[in-house]
Coordinates of C-alpha atoms in Angstrom, one line a residue:
X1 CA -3.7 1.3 26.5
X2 CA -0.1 0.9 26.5
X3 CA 2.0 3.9 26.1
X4 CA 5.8 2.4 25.3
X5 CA 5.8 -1.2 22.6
X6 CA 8.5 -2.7 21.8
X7 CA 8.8 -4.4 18.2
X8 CA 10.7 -7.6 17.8
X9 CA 11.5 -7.8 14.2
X10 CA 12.8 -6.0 11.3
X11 CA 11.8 -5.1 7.5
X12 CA 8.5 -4.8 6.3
X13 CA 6.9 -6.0 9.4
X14 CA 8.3 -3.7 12.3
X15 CA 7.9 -0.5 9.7
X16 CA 4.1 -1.8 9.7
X17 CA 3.7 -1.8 13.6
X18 CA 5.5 1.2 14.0
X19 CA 2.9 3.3 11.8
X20 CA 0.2 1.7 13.6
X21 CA 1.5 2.5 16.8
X22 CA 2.4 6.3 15.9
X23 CA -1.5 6.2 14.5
X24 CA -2.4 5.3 18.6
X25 CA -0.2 7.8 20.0
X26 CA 2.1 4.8 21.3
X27 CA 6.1 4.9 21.4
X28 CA 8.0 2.3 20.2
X29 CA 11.4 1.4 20.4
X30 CA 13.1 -0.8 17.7
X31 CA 15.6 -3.5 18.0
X32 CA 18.0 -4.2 15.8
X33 CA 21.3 -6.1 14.5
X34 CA 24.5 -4.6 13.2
X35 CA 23.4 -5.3 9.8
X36 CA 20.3 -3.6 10.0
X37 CA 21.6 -0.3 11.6
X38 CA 20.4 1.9 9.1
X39 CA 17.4 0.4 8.7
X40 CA 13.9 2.1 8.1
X41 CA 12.4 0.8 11.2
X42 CA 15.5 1.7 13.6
X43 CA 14.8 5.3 11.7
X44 CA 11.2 5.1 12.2
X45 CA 11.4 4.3 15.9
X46 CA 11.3 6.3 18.9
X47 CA 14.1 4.4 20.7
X48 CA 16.2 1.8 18.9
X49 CA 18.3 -0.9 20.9
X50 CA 21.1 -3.0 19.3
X51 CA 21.0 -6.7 20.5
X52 CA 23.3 -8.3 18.4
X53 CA 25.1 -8.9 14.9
X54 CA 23.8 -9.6 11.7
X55 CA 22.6 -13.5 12.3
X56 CA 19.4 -14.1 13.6
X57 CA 20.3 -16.4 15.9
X58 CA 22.0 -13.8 17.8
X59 CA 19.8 -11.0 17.4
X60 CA 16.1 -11.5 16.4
X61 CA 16.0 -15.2 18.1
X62 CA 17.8 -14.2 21.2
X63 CA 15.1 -14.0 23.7
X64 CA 16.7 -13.0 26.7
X65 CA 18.5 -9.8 24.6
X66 CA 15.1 -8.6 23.3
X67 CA 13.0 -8.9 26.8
X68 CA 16.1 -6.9 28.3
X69 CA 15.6 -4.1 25.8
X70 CA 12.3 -4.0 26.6
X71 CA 13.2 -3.8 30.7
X72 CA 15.5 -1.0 29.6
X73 CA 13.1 0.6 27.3
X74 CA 10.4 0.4 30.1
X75 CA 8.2 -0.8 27.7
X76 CA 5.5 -2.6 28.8
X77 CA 4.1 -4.8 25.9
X78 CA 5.9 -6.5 22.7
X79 CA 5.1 -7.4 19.6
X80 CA 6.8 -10.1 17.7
X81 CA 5.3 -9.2 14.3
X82 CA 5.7 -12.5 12.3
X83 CA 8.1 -15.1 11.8
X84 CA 11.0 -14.8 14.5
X85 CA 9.4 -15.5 18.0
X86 CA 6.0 -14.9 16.9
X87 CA 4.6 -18.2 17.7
X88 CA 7.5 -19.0 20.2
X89 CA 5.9 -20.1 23.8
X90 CA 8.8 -19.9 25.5
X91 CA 9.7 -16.4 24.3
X92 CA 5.9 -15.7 25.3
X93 CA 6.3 -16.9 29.0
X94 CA 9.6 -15.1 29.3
X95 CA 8.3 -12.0 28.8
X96 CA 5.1 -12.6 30.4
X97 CA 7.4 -14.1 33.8
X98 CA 9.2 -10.1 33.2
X99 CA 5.6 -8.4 33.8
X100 CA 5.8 -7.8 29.8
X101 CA 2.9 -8.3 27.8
X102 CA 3.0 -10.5 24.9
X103 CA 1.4 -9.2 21.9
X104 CA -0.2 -12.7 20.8
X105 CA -1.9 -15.4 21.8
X106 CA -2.2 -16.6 25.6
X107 CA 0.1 -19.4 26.5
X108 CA -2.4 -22.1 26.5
X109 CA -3.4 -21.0 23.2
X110 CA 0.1 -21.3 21.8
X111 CA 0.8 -24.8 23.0
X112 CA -2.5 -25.9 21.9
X113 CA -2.3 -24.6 18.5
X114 CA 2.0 -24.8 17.7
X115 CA 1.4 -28.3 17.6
X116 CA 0.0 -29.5 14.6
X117 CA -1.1 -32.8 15.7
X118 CA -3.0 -31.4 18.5
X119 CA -5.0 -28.3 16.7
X120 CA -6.2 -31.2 14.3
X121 CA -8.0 -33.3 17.0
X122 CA -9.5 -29.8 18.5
X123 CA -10.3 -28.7 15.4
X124 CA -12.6 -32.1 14.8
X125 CA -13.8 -32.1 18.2
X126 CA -15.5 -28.9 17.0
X127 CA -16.7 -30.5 13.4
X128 CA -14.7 -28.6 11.1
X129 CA -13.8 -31.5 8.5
X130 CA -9.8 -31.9 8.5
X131 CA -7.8 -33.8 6.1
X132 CA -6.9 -37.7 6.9
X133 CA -3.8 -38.2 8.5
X134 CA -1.8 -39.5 11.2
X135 CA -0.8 -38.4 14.7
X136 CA 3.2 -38.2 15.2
X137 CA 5.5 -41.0 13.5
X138 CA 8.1 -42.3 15.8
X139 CA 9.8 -43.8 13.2
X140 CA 9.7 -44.9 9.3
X141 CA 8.1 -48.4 9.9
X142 CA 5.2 -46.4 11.2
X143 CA 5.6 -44.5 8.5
X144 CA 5.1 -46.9 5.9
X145 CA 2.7 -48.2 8.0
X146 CA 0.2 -45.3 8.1
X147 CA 0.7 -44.2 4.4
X148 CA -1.0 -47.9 3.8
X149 CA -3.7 -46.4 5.4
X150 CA -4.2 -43.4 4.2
X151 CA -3.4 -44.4 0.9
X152 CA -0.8 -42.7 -1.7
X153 CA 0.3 -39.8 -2.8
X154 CA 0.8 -38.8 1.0
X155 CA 2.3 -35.7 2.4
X156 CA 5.1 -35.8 5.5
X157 CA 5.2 -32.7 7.7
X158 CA 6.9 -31.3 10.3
X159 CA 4.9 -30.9 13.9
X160 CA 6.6 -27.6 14.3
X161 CA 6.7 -26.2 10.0
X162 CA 6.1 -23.2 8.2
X163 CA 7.0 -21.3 5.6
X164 CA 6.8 -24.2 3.4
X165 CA 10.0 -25.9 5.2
X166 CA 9.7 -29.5 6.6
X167 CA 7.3 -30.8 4.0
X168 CA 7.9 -33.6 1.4
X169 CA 5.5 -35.0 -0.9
X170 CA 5.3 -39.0 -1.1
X171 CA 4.0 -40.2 -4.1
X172 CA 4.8 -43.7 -3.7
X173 CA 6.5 -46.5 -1.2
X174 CA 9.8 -45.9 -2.7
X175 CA 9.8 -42.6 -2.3
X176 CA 9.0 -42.6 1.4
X177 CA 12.6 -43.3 3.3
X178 CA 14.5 -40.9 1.8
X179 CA 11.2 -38.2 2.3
X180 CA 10.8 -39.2 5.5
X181 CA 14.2 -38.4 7.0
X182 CA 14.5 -35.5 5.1
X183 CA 11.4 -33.8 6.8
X184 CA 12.6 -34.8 10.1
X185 CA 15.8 -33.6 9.7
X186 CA 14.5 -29.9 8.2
X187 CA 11.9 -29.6 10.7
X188 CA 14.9 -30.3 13.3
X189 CA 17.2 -28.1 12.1
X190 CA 14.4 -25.0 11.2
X191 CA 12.4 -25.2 14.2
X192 CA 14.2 -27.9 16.9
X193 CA 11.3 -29.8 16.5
X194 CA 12.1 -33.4 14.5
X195 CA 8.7 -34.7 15.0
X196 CA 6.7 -35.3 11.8
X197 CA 3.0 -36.2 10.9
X198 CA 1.5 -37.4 7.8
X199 CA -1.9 -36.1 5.4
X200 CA -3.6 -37.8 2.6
X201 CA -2.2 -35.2 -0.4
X202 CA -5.1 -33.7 -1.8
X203 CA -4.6 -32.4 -5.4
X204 CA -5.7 -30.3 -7.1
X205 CA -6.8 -28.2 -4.8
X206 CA -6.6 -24.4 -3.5
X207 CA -5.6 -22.9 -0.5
X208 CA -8.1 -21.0 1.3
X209 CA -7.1 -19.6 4.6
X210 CA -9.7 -17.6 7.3
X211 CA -9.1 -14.7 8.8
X212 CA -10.1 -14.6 12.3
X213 CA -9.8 -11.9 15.5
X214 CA -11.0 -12.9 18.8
X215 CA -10.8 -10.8 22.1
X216 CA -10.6 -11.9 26.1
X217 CA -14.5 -11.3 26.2
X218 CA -15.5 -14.3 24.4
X219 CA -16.3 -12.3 21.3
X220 CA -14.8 -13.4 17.7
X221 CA -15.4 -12.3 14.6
X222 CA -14.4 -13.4 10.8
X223 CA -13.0 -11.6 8.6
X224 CA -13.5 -13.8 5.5
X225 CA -11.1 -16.0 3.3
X226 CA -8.3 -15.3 1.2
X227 CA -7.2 -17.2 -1.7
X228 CA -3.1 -18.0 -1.4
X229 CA -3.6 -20.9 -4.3
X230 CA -0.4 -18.9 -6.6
X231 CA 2.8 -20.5 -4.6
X232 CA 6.2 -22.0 -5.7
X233 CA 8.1 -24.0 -3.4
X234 CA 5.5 -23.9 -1.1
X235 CA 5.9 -20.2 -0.9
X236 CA 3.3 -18.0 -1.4
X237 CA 3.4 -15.4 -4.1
X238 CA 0.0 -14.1 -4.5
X239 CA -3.0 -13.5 -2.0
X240 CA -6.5 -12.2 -2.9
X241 CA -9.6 -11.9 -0.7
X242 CA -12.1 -12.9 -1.7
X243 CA -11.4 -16.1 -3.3
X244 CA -12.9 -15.9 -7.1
X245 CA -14.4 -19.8 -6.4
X246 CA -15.8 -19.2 -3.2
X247 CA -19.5 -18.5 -3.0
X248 CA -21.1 -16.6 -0.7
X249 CA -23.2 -19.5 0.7
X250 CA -20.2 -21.3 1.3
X251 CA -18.3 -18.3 2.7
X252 CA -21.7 -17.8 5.4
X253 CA -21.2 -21.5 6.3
X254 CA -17.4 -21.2 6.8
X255 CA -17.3 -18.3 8.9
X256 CA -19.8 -19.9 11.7
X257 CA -17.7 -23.3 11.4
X258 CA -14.8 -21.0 11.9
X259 CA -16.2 -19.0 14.7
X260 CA -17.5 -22.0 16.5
X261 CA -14.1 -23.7 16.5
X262 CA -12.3 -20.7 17.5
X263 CA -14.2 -20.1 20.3
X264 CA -14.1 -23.8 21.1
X265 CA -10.6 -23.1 22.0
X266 CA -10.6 -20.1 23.7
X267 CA -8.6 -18.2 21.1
X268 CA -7.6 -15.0 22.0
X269 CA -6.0 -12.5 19.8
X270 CA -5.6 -12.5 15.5
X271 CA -5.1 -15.8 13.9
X272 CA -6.2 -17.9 10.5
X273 CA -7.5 -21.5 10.1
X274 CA -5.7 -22.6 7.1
X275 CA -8.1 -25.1 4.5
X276 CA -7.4 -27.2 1.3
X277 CA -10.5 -26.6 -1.2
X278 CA -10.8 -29.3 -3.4
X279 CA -12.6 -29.7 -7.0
X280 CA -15.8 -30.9 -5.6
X281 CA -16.3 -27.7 -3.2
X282 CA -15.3 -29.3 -0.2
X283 CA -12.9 -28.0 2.7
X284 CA -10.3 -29.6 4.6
X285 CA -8.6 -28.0 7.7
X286 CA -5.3 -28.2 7.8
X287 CA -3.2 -25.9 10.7
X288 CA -4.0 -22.7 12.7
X289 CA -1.4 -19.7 12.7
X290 CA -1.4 -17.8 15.8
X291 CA 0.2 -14.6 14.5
X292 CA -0.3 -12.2 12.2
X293 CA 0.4 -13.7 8.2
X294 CA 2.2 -11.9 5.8
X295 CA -0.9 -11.5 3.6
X296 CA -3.1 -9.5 6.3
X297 CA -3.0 -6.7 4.5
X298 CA -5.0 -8.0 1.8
X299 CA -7.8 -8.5 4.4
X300 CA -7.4 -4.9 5.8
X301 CA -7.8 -3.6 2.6
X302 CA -11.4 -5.7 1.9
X303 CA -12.6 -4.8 5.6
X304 CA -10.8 -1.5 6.0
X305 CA -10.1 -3.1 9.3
X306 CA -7.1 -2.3 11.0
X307 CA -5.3 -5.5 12.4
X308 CA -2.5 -4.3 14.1
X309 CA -4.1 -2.0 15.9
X310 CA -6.5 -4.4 17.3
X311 CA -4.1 -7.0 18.0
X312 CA -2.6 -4.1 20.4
X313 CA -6.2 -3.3 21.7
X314 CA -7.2 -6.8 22.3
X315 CA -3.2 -7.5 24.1
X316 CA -4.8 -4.3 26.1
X317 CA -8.3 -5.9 26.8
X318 CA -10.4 -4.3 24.8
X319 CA -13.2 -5.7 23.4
X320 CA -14.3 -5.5 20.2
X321 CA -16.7 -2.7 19.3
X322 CA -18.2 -4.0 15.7
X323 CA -19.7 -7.6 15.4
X324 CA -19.9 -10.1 12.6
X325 CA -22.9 -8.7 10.8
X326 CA -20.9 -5.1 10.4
X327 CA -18.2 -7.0 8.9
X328 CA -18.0 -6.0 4.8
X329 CA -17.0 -8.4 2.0
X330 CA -17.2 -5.6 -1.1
X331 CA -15.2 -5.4 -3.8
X332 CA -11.8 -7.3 -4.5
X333 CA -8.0 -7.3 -3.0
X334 CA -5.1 -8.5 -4.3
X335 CA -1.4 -8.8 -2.7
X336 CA 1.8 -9.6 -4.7
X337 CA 4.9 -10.5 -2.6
X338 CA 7.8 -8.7 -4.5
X339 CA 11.1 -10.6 -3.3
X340 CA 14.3 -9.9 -4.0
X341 CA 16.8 -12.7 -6.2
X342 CA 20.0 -11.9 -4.2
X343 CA 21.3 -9.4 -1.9
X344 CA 22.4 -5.9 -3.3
X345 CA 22.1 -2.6 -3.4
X346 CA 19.0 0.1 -4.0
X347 CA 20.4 2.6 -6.5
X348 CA 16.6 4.0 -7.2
X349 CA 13.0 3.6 -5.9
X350 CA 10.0 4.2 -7.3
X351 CA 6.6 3.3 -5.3
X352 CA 3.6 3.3 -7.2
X353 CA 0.3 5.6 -6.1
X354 CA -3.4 6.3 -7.0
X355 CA -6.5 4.9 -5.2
X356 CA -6.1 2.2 -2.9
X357 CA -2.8 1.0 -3.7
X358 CA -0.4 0.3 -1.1
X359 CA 3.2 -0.9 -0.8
X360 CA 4.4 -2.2 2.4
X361 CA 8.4 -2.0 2.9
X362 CA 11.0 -1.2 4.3
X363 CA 13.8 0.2 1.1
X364 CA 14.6 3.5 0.7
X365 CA 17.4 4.4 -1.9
X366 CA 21.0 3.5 -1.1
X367 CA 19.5 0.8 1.5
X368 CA 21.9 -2.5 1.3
X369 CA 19.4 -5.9 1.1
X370 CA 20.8 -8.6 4.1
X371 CA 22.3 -11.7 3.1
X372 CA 21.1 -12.7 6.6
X373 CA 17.5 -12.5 6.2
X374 CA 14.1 -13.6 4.1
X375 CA 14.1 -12.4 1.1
X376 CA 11.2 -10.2 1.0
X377 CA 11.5 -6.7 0.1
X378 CA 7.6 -5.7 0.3
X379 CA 3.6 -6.4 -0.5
X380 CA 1.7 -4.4 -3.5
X381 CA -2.0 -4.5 -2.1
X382 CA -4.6 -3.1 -4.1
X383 CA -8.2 -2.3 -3.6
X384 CA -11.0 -2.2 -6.1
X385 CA -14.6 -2.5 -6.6
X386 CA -14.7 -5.6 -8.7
X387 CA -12.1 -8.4 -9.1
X388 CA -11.6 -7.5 -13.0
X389 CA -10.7 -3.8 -11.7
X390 CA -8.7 -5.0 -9.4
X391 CA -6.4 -6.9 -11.3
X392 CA -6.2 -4.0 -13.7
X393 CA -4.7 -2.1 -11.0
X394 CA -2.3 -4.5 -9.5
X395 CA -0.6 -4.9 -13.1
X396 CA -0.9 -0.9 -13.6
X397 CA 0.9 -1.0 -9.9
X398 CA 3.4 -3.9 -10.4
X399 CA 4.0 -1.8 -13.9
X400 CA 5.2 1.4 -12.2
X401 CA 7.2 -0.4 -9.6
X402 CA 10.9 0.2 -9.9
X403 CA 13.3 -1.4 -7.7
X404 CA 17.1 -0.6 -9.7
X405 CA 20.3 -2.7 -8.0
X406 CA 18.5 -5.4 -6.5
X407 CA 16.9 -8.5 -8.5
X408 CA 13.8 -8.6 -8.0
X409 CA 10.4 -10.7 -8.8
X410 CA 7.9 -7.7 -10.2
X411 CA 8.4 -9.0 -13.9
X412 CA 7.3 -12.2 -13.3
X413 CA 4.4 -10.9 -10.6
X414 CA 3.3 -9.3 -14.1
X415 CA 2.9 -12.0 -15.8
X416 CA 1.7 -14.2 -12.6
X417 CA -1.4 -11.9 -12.5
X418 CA -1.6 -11.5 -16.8
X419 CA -2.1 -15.9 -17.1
X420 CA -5.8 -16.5 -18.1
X421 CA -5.9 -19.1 -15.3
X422 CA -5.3 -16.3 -12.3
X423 CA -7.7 -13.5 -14.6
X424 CA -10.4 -16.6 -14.4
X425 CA -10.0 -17.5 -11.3
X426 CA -9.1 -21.1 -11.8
X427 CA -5.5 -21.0 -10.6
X428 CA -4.9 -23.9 -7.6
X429 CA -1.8 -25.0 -6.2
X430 CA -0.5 -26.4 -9.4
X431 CA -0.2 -22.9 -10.7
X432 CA 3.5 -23.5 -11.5
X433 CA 3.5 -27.4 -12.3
X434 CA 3.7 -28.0 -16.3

């Protein structure tokens, strides 16, 4: 086991990682910019490096600055955490070519699965059913061409997207053009990656991701779905495990599709197959994300297993010691993202408390919220026997959450989880559409 990690983010996320790795009896070191000097995680850490100012692109995206800190450190493994360089193969070699460990995926796992276009034809080698689409567009004549095809409304995304960013929605031939360069020229100037695809739209529908953790032994297991159907903009606000619509024969039949296609491409390490559910109970497969999501603690709480940890244990070569069969699906979890409206100032804090409710963040009082950053200031999870209970809880939670000086989402996250459509399990991804 490793004995020094360095983490390669900030917020939420590196606050998460250190707590797991103080739970191991690992040191960390945290890196940090000049805007996030006195933040929790530099606090939290054992060792904290500066390794640049406030803009990411000079800080948290410089490669070469983090792997340094970690030479310096003498730390001998990294994790990215989520976002950043998390699914950045480059940043993954580099450290590897520095006798680092990368806290991931192995190379060939992220070059594989980064590319969109790729992942889809593995992913129907292995029969799991993926959504019609085409391979890369070169241009907008093959654009038009292969939305013929497919047949409107269409969806263009970037190769390289996430987050929501470098996706347009085509709903006819007139709307194409404008949609088209617009995705390329987001996906270029998020990820350096102009390439586009396109996918038949499928609506409605609800997004259903899998949860999946596979180690260097050839043994995966499935940790069941998660419903992340309540998103605006593309951005998810709300994630719940399990999904309300999902039935258990389905879930059985999902989880060995799942494990066969994972192990089809030699996945090592945490990652989630990402589905579109339509009306008539089918799934579609739409990407694989070779990190950690924001919404794994949602899982943790259904499973009571630890993810972190075993993405450190598995980076380590551990095996896995429990199998699929020991893997529990009782009760109900539920995850509201509380995000802040603009930058500012934390003049009070109150976190809520009781029985299996937890708030991952990083404020504390008098902490000053980044311009330079997401705008996430934490995850409400909550734990109950049944769904009903559970969504009692999470609006007890949300109801006792006080965040004073910096605007903040936890009224509406109230009524989010109080509309009869989420209490009934209904809700798709036209949660917000009139």
């Amino acid at each position: 086991m490793f004995s020094k990690i360095l983490i390669a983010n900030r917020g939420e996320i590196a606050v998460r990682i250190i707590r797991a790795c103080k739970e191991m009896g690992i040191r960390t070191v945290a890196v940090y910019s000049t805007a996030d000097a006195e933040a929790l995680h530099v606090a939290l850490s054992d060792e904290a490096i500066c390794i640049g100012p406030g803009e990411a692109g000079s800080s948290y995206l410089n490669e070469a600055r983090i792997v340094s800190a970690a030479k310096v450190s003498g730390a001998q493994a990294i994790h990215p955490g989520y976002g950043f360089l998390s699914e950045n193969a480059h940043f993954a070699q580099l450290c590897i070519d520095n006798g680092i460990v990368f806290i991931g995926p192995t190379i060939e796992n992220m070059n594989l699965l980064s590319d969109k276009e790729k992942i889809k034809r593995s992913m129907m080698e292995a029969k799991l059913p993926v959504i019609p689409g085409s391979e890369v567009l070169e241009n907008v004549e093959q654009a038009y061409a292969a939305a013929e095809e497919i047949g409107y409304p269409v969806m263009i995304k970037a190769r390289s997207g996430g987050g929501g960013r470098g996706i347009r929605l085509v709903r006819s031939k007139e709307e194409l053009e404008n949609a088209f360069h617009s995705a390329v020229a987001e996906g270029q100037a998020a990820f350096g990656d102009g390439a586009v695809y396109m996918e038949k739209f499928i609506n409605p529908a609800k997004h259903i991701e899998m949860q999946v953790l596979a180690d260097e032994f050839g043994n995966v297991v499935c940790l069941g779905e998660r419903d992340c159907s309540v998103q605006k903009n593309n951005q998810k606000l709300i994630e719940e495990s399990p999904s309300p619509v999902v039935a258990k024969d389905q879930r059985d039949v999902l989880i060995e599709q799942v494990t066969a296609a994972v192990k089809h491409v030699n996945y090592v390490g945490v990652g989630t197959l990402e589905f579109l559910l339509d009306t008539d109970g089918k799934f579609y497969f739409m990407e694989m994300n070779v990190r950690l999501q924001v919404e794994h603690t949602v899982t943790e709480a259904l499973t009571r297993i630890d993810l972190v940890k075993w993405q450190i244990r598995v980076a380590a070569g551990i095996p896995l010691n429990f199998t699929q069969e020991e893997v529990s699906f009782k009760g109900s979890s539920i995850e509201c993202r509380i995000n802040a409206g603009a930058p500012g100032t934390v003049k009070f804090l109150h976190v809520p408390g009781g029985p299996f409710v937890r708030f991952d963040t990083f404020l504390v009082t008098g902490y000053g919220i980044s311009p330079y950053y997401d705008s996430l200031l934490g995850k409400l999870i909550v734990y109950a026997g049944t769904r009903e209970e559970a969504i009692r809880k999470m609006k007890a939670a949300l109801c006792e959450l006080v965040i004073e000086g910096v605007p903040n989402n936890v009224e509406d996250q109230i009524e989010y989880v109080s509309d009869e459509r989420f209490k009934d399990g209904t809700y798709n991804l036209n949660f917000f559409k009139k």
